[in-house]
Amino acid sequence: MKVTFLGTGTSQGIPVIGSSHPVCLSENPKDKRLRVSVLIEWENFAYVIDCGPDFRQQMLRANCSNINGIIFTHEHADHTAGLDDIRPFVFKQGDLPIYVHERVLKALETRFNYIFETENRYPGAPSVLPHVIENKPFQLGNMNVIPIEGTHYQIQVFGFRFDKFAYLTDMKFVEEVEIEKLKGVDVLVINALRETEHISHFSLSEALDFIDKVKPKRAYLTHISHLLGFHDEVQQKLPENVFLAYDNLQITI
Ligand SMILES: [Zn+2]
Ligand SMILES: [Zn+2]
């Protein structure tokens, strides 16, 4: 299985528009972060988790010409705002499957009403094939995917386990019973916003505590704010099996 980090930034991305913060001015490509998303590929299958405002650029950058569907963690704009840009896939493949919590589907229906219109559709509007997911395993191709539920301030959010790989973002609290589902993963991706505490996201120390509980062989941090610091400096402070993810990073599991 191959995982490509399409974006590793928090909601504003890095650089932040108009910011003169040193991390936003950094010339290091590892300090430039699009909104958070990953491409997961195995055998002939390719799925994207979340579809934020940088989706078009991410698909071009990853040279991605076919996807089997999009899986959504939750409805926040930094995870959903790029949905109009699925059109090239729809023109080629037909309705694009999306895997989504019922509440998130309702949010998409409101924000992208023209996508879900059944009458007088605008020719060329994108179209999707929704699959409502609950907190129980579901099938993607030949893969059994296990949702991991957490909370993100007051909203429910899904992470996903694909065999030995798990991807969780926008988590602030995860119950023990959900953490149990992660036991035995080789690679865990988890969000770490910045050093100081935040109401809806794990701080760096909260993310490291979470990694300690799950005990994966390797962990990667994502959904990163410019306030966390320069990639190279933060990486030096991390435990030896923990890595700061960066855009375009590819890992094999
Ligand atoms: Zn987010
Ligand atoms: Zn969010």
CSV table of C-alpha atoms and ligand atoms in Angstrom, one decimal:
chain,number,residue,atom,x,y,z
A,1,MET,CA,0.0,0.0,0.0
A,2,LYS,CA,1.3,3.4,-0.9
A,3,VAL,CA,0.2,6.6,0.9
A,4,THR,CA,0.8,10.1,-0.5
A,5,PHE,CA,0.4,13.1,1.7
A,6,LEU,CA,-1.4,15.5,-0.5
A,7,GLY,CA,-1.6,18.2,2.1
A,8,THR,CA,-0.5,18.4,5.8
A,9,GLY,CA,-1.5,21.9,6.8
A,10,THR,CA,-4.2,23.2,9.1
A,11,SER,CA,-7.3,25.0,7.9
A,12,GLN,CA,-5.5,28.1,6.5
A,13,GLY,CA,-2.6,26.2,5.0
A,14,ILE,CA,1.0,27.4,5.1
A,15,PRO,CA,1.9,30.1,4.2
A,16,VAL,CA,-1.2,31.9,5.6
A,17,ILE,CA,-2.3,34.7,3.4
A,18,GLY,CA,-0.7,38.0,4.3
A,19,SER,CA,1.4,36.5,7.2
A,20,SER,CA,4.9,37.5,7.9
A,21,HIS,CA,5.5,34.7,10.4
A,22,PRO,CA,8.9,33.2,9.8
A,23,VAL,CA,7.5,29.8,9.0
A,24,CYS,CA,5.2,31.3,6.4
A,25,LEU,CA,8.2,33.0,4.8
A,26,SER,CA,10.3,29.8,4.9
A,27,GLU,CA,11.9,28.7,1.6
A,28,ASN,CA,11.9,25.1,2.7
A,29,PRO,CA,9.3,23.1,0.6
A,30,LYS,CA,8.6,21.1,3.7
A,31,ASP,CA,7.2,24.2,5.3
A,32,LYS,CA,4.7,24.8,2.6
A,33,ARG,CA,1.5,22.9,3.5
A,34,LEU,CA,-1.8,22.6,1.5
A,35,ARG,CA,-5.0,21.6,3.4
A,36,VAL,CA,-4.9,18.1,4.8
A,37,SER,CA,-5.6,15.1,2.6
A,38,VAL,CA,-4.0,11.7,1.7
A,39,LEU,CA,-4.1,9.5,-1.4
A,40,ILE,CA,-4.2,5.8,-0.5
A,41,GLU,CA,-3.3,3.3,-3.3
A,42,TRP,CA,-3.1,-0.5,-3.3
A,43,GLU,CA,-3.4,-3.0,-6.2
A,44,ASN,CA,-5.7,-1.2,-8.7
A,45,PHE,CA,-7.4,0.9,-6.1
A,46,ALA,CA,-7.0,4.6,-5.3
A,47,TYR,CA,-9.0,6.5,-2.7
A,48,VAL,CA,-8.6,10.1,-1.3
A,49,ILE,CA,-9.4,11.0,2.2
A,50,ASP,CA,-11.1,14.5,2.3
A,51,CYS,CA,-11.5,17.0,-0.5
A,52,GLY,CA,-10.4,20.4,0.7
A,53,PRO,CA,-10.0,23.6,-1.2
A,54,ASP,CA,-6.6,22.5,-2.6
A,55,PHE,CA,-8.0,19.3,-4.1
A,56,ARG,CA,-7.5,20.4,-7.8
A,57,GLN,CA,-3.9,21.4,-7.2
A,58,GLN,CA,-3.3,18.2,-5.2
A,59,MET,CA,-4.6,15.9,-7.9
A,60,LEU,CA,-2.5,17.7,-10.5
A,61,ARG,CA,0.6,17.6,-8.3
A,62,ALA,CA,0.2,13.9,-7.6
A,63,ASN,CA,-0.4,13.2,-11.2
A,64,CYS,CA,-3.6,11.4,-10.2
A,65,SER,CA,-5.8,10.5,-13.2
A,66,ASN,CA,-8.2,8.0,-11.6
A,67,ILE,CA,-9.7,7.6,-8.2
A,68,ASN,CA,-12.2,5.1,-6.9
A,69,GLY,CA,-13.8,7.5,-4.4
A,70,ILE,CA,-13.5,10.0,-1.6
A,71,ILE,CA,-13.8,9.2,2.1
A,72,PHE,CA,-14.7,12.1,4.4
A,73,THR,CA,-13.6,12.6,8.0
A,74,HIS,CA,-16.0,15.4,8.7
A,75,GLU,CA,-17.7,18.4,7.1
A,76,HIS,CA,-15.3,21.3,7.9
A,77,ALA,CA,-14.5,23.4,4.8
A,78,ASP,CA,-10.8,22.6,4.9
A,79,HIS,CA,-11.9,18.9,4.3
A,80,THR,CA,-14.8,19.4,1.9
A,81,ALA,CA,-14.6,22.7,0.0
A,82,GLY,CA,-13.0,21.3,-3.1
A,83,LEU,CA,-15.8,19.0,-4.0
A,84,ASP,CA,-16.7,20.9,-7.3
A,85,ASP,CA,-13.3,19.9,-8.6
A,86,ILE,CA,-14.2,16.2,-8.9
A,87,ARG,CA,-15.7,17.0,-12.3
A,88,PRO,CA,-12.8,15.7,-14.4
A,89,PHE,CA,-13.1,12.3,-12.7
A,90,VAL,CA,-16.9,12.4,-13.1
A,91,PHE,CA,-16.6,13.2,-16.9
A,92,LYS,CA,-14.3,10.2,-17.3
A,93,GLN,CA,-15.8,7.7,-14.8
A,94,GLY,CA,-19.4,8.7,-14.0
A,95,ASP,CA,-20.8,9.4,-10.6
A,96,LEU,CA,-17.9,9.5,-8.1
A,97,PRO,CA,-18.5,7.3,-5.0
A,98,ILE,CA,-18.2,9.2,-1.7
A,99,TYR,CA,-18.2,7.6,1.8
A,100,VAL,CA,-19.6,9.8,4.3
A,101,HIS,CA,-21.4,10.1,7.7
A,102,GLU,CA,-25.1,11.0,7.4
A,103,ARG,CA,-24.6,14.4,9.0
A,104,VAL,CA,-21.7,15.2,6.7
A,105,LEU,CA,-23.8,14.2,3.7
A,106,LYS,CA,-26.5,16.6,4.8
A,107,ALA,CA,-23.9,19.4,5.1
A,108,LEU,CA,-22.6,18.6,1.6
A,109,GLU,CA,-26.2,18.6,0.3
A,110,THR,CA,-26.7,22.1,1.7
A,111,ARG,CA,-23.3,23.6,0.6
A,112,PHE,CA,-23.3,21.9,-2.8
A,113,ASN,CA,-27.0,21.7,-3.5
A,114,TYR,CA,-26.4,21.7,-7.3
A,115,ILE,CA,-24.4,18.5,-7.1
A,116,PHE,CA,-27.4,16.7,-5.4
A,117,GLU,CA,-30.1,18.3,-7.6
A,118,THR,CA,-32.2,15.6,-9.3
A,119,GLU,CA,-34.2,17.9,-11.6
A,120,ASN,CA,-33.0,20.5,-14.1
A,121,ARG,CA,-29.4,19.7,-13.4
A,122,TYR,CA,-26.9,22.1,-14.9
A,123,PRO,CA,-25.1,20.1,-17.7
A,124,GLY,CA,-21.5,19.5,-16.5
A,125,ALA,CA,-22.4,19.7,-12.8
A,126,PRO,CA,-20.5,17.2,-10.7
A,127,SER,CA,-22.3,14.1,-9.5
A,128,VAL,CA,-21.6,11.7,-6.6
A,129,LEU,CA,-22.7,8.3,-5.5
A,130,PRO,CA,-23.1,8.6,-1.7
A,131,HIS,CA,-22.4,5.7,0.6
A,132,VAL,CA,-23.5,6.5,4.2
A,133,ILE,CA,-21.0,5.1,6.7
A,134,GLU,CA,-21.5,4.5,10.4
A,135,ASN,CA,-19.1,3.5,13.1
A,136,LYS,CA,-18.7,0.0,11.7
A,137,PRO,CA,-16.4,-1.6,9.1
A,138,PHE,CA,-17.1,-1.1,5.5
A,139,GLN,CA,-15.6,-2.3,2.2
A,140,LEU,CA,-13.5,-0.3,-0.3
A,141,GLY,CA,-12.6,-2.6,-3.1
A,142,ASN,CA,-11.1,-5.7,-1.5
A,143,MET,CA,-10.2,-3.7,1.7
A,144,ASN,CA,-12.1,-3.9,5.0
A,145,VAL,CA,-11.9,-0.3,6.4
A,146,ILE,CA,-12.5,0.2,10.1
A,147,PRO,CA,-13.7,3.7,11.2
A,148,ILE,CA,-12.2,5.1,14.3
A,149,GLU,CA,-14.5,7.7,16.0
A,150,GLY,CA,-13.3,10.7,17.9
A,151,THR,CA,-14.5,14.2,18.8
A,152,HIS,CA,-13.3,17.5,17.5
A,153,TYR,CA,-14.6,20.1,19.9
A,154,GLN,CA,-18.3,19.2,19.7
A,155,ILE,CA,-18.5,17.3,16.5
A,156,GLN,CA,-18.0,13.7,15.7
A,157,VAL,CA,-15.2,12.9,13.3
A,158,PHE,CA,-14.0,9.7,11.7
A,159,GLY,CA,-10.5,8.4,11.3
A,160,PHE,CA,-9.9,5.2,9.2
A,161,ARG,CA,-7.9,2.0,9.6
A,162,PHE,CA,-6.8,0.3,6.4
A,163,ASP,CA,-5.1,-3.0,7.6
A,164,LYS,CA,-1.7,-1.9,9.0
A,165,PHE,CA,-2.3,1.8,8.2
A,166,ALA,CA,-4.5,4.3,10.1
A,167,TYR,CA,-5.2,7.9,9.3
A,168,LEU,CA,-6.8,10.2,11.9
A,169,THR,CA,-7.1,13.9,11.7
A,170,ASP,CA,-8.9,16.7,13.6
A,171,MET,CA,-9.1,14.7,16.7
A,172,LYS,CA,-9.3,16.2,20.2
A,173,PHE,CA,-10.6,13.2,22.2
A,174,VAL,CA,-10.7,9.5,21.4
A,175,GLU,CA,-12.3,7.0,23.7
A,176,GLU,CA,-10.4,3.9,24.8
A,177,VAL,CA,-12.7,1.6,22.9
A,178,GLU,CA,-11.8,3.4,19.7
A,179,ILE,CA,-8.1,3.4,20.5
A,180,GLU,CA,-8.3,-0.4,20.9
A,181,LYS,CA,-9.2,-0.6,17.2
A,182,LEU,CA,-5.8,0.9,16.4
A,183,LYS,CA,-3.8,-1.7,18.2
A,184,GLY,CA,-1.3,-3.5,15.9
A,185,VAL,CA,-1.0,-0.8,13.2
A,186,ASP,CA,2.4,-0.4,11.7
A,187,VAL,CA,1.8,3.2,10.6
A,188,LEU,CA,-0.4,5.8,12.4
A,189,VAL,CA,-1.1,9.3,11.1
A,190,ILE,CA,-2.4,11.7,13.7
A,191,ASN,CA,-3.0,15.4,13.9
A,192,ALA,CA,-0.7,17.7,15.9
A,193,LEU,CA,-1.6,21.4,15.5
A,194,ARG,CA,1.0,23.3,17.6
A,195,GLU,CA,2.6,23.2,21.0
A,196,THR,CA,0.0,25.2,22.9
A,197,GLU,CA,-3.4,23.6,23.7
A,198,HIS,CA,-6.3,24.1,21.3
A,199,ILE,CA,-10.1,23.6,21.9
A,200,SER,CA,-10.6,21.2,19.0
A,201,HIS,CA,-7.2,19.8,17.9
A,202,PHE,CA,-4.5,17.7,19.6
A,203,SER,CA,-1.4,19.8,20.6
A,204,LEU,CA,2.0,18.2,19.9
A,205,SER,CA,2.2,16.7,23.4
A,206,GLU,CA,-1.4,15.3,23.2
A,207,ALA,CA,-0.5,13.7,19.8
A,208,LEU,CA,2.6,12.2,21.3
A,209,ASP,CA,0.6,10.8,24.3
A,210,PHE,CA,-1.9,9.3,21.8
A,211,ILE,CA,1.0,7.7,19.8
A,212,ASP,CA,2.3,6.2,23.1
A,213,LYS,CA,-1.1,4.6,23.7
A,214,VAL,CA,-1.4,3.1,20.2
A,215,LYS,CA,2.2,2.1,19.9
A,216,PRO,CA,2.5,1.9,16.1
A,217,LYS,CA,5.9,1.1,14.6
A,218,ARG,CA,6.0,4.6,13.0
A,219,ALA,CA,3.8,7.7,13.4
A,220,TYR,CA,3.4,10.7,11.2
A,221,LEU,CA,2.0,14.1,12.4
A,222,THR,CA,-0.3,16.1,10.1
A,223,HIS,CA,-2.8,19.0,10.2
A,224,ILE,CA,0.0,21.3,11.2
A,225,SER,CA,-0.1,25.0,11.9
A,226,HIS,CA,2.7,27.4,11.1
A,227,LEU,CA,2.8,28.0,14.9
A,228,LEU,CA,4.3,24.5,15.4
A,229,GLY,CA,7.5,25.8,13.9
A,230,PHE,CA,10.0,25.0,11.1
A,231,HIS,CA,9.8,21.4,9.8
A,232,ASP,CA,13.5,20.7,10.3
A,233,GLU,CA,13.6,22.1,13.8
A,234,VAL,CA,10.5,20.3,15.0
A,235,GLN,CA,11.6,17.0,13.5
A,236,GLN,CA,14.8,17.1,15.6
A,237,LYS,CA,12.8,17.2,18.8
A,238,LEU,CA,10.5,14.2,18.0
A,239,PRO,CA,11.0,10.6,19.3
A,240,GLU,CA,12.8,8.4,16.8
A,241,ASN,CA,9.7,6.7,15.4
A,242,VAL,CA,7.7,9.9,15.0
A,243,PHE,CA,7.9,12.1,11.9
A,244,LEU,CA,6.5,15.4,10.9
A,245,ALA,CA,4.6,14.7,7.6
A,246,TYR,CA,5.1,17.1,4.8
A,247,ASP,CA,3.4,17.6,1.4
A,248,ASN,CA,4.3,15.1,-1.3
A,249,LEU,CA,5.8,12.7,1.2
A,250,GLN,CA,5.1,9.1,0.1
A,251,ILE,CA,5.3,6.1,2.4
A,252,THR,CA,4.9,2.4,1.7
A,253,ILE,CA,3.2,0.1,4.2
B,1,ZN,ZN,-9.3,20.4,9.6
B,2,ZN,ZN,-12.1,20.2,11.4
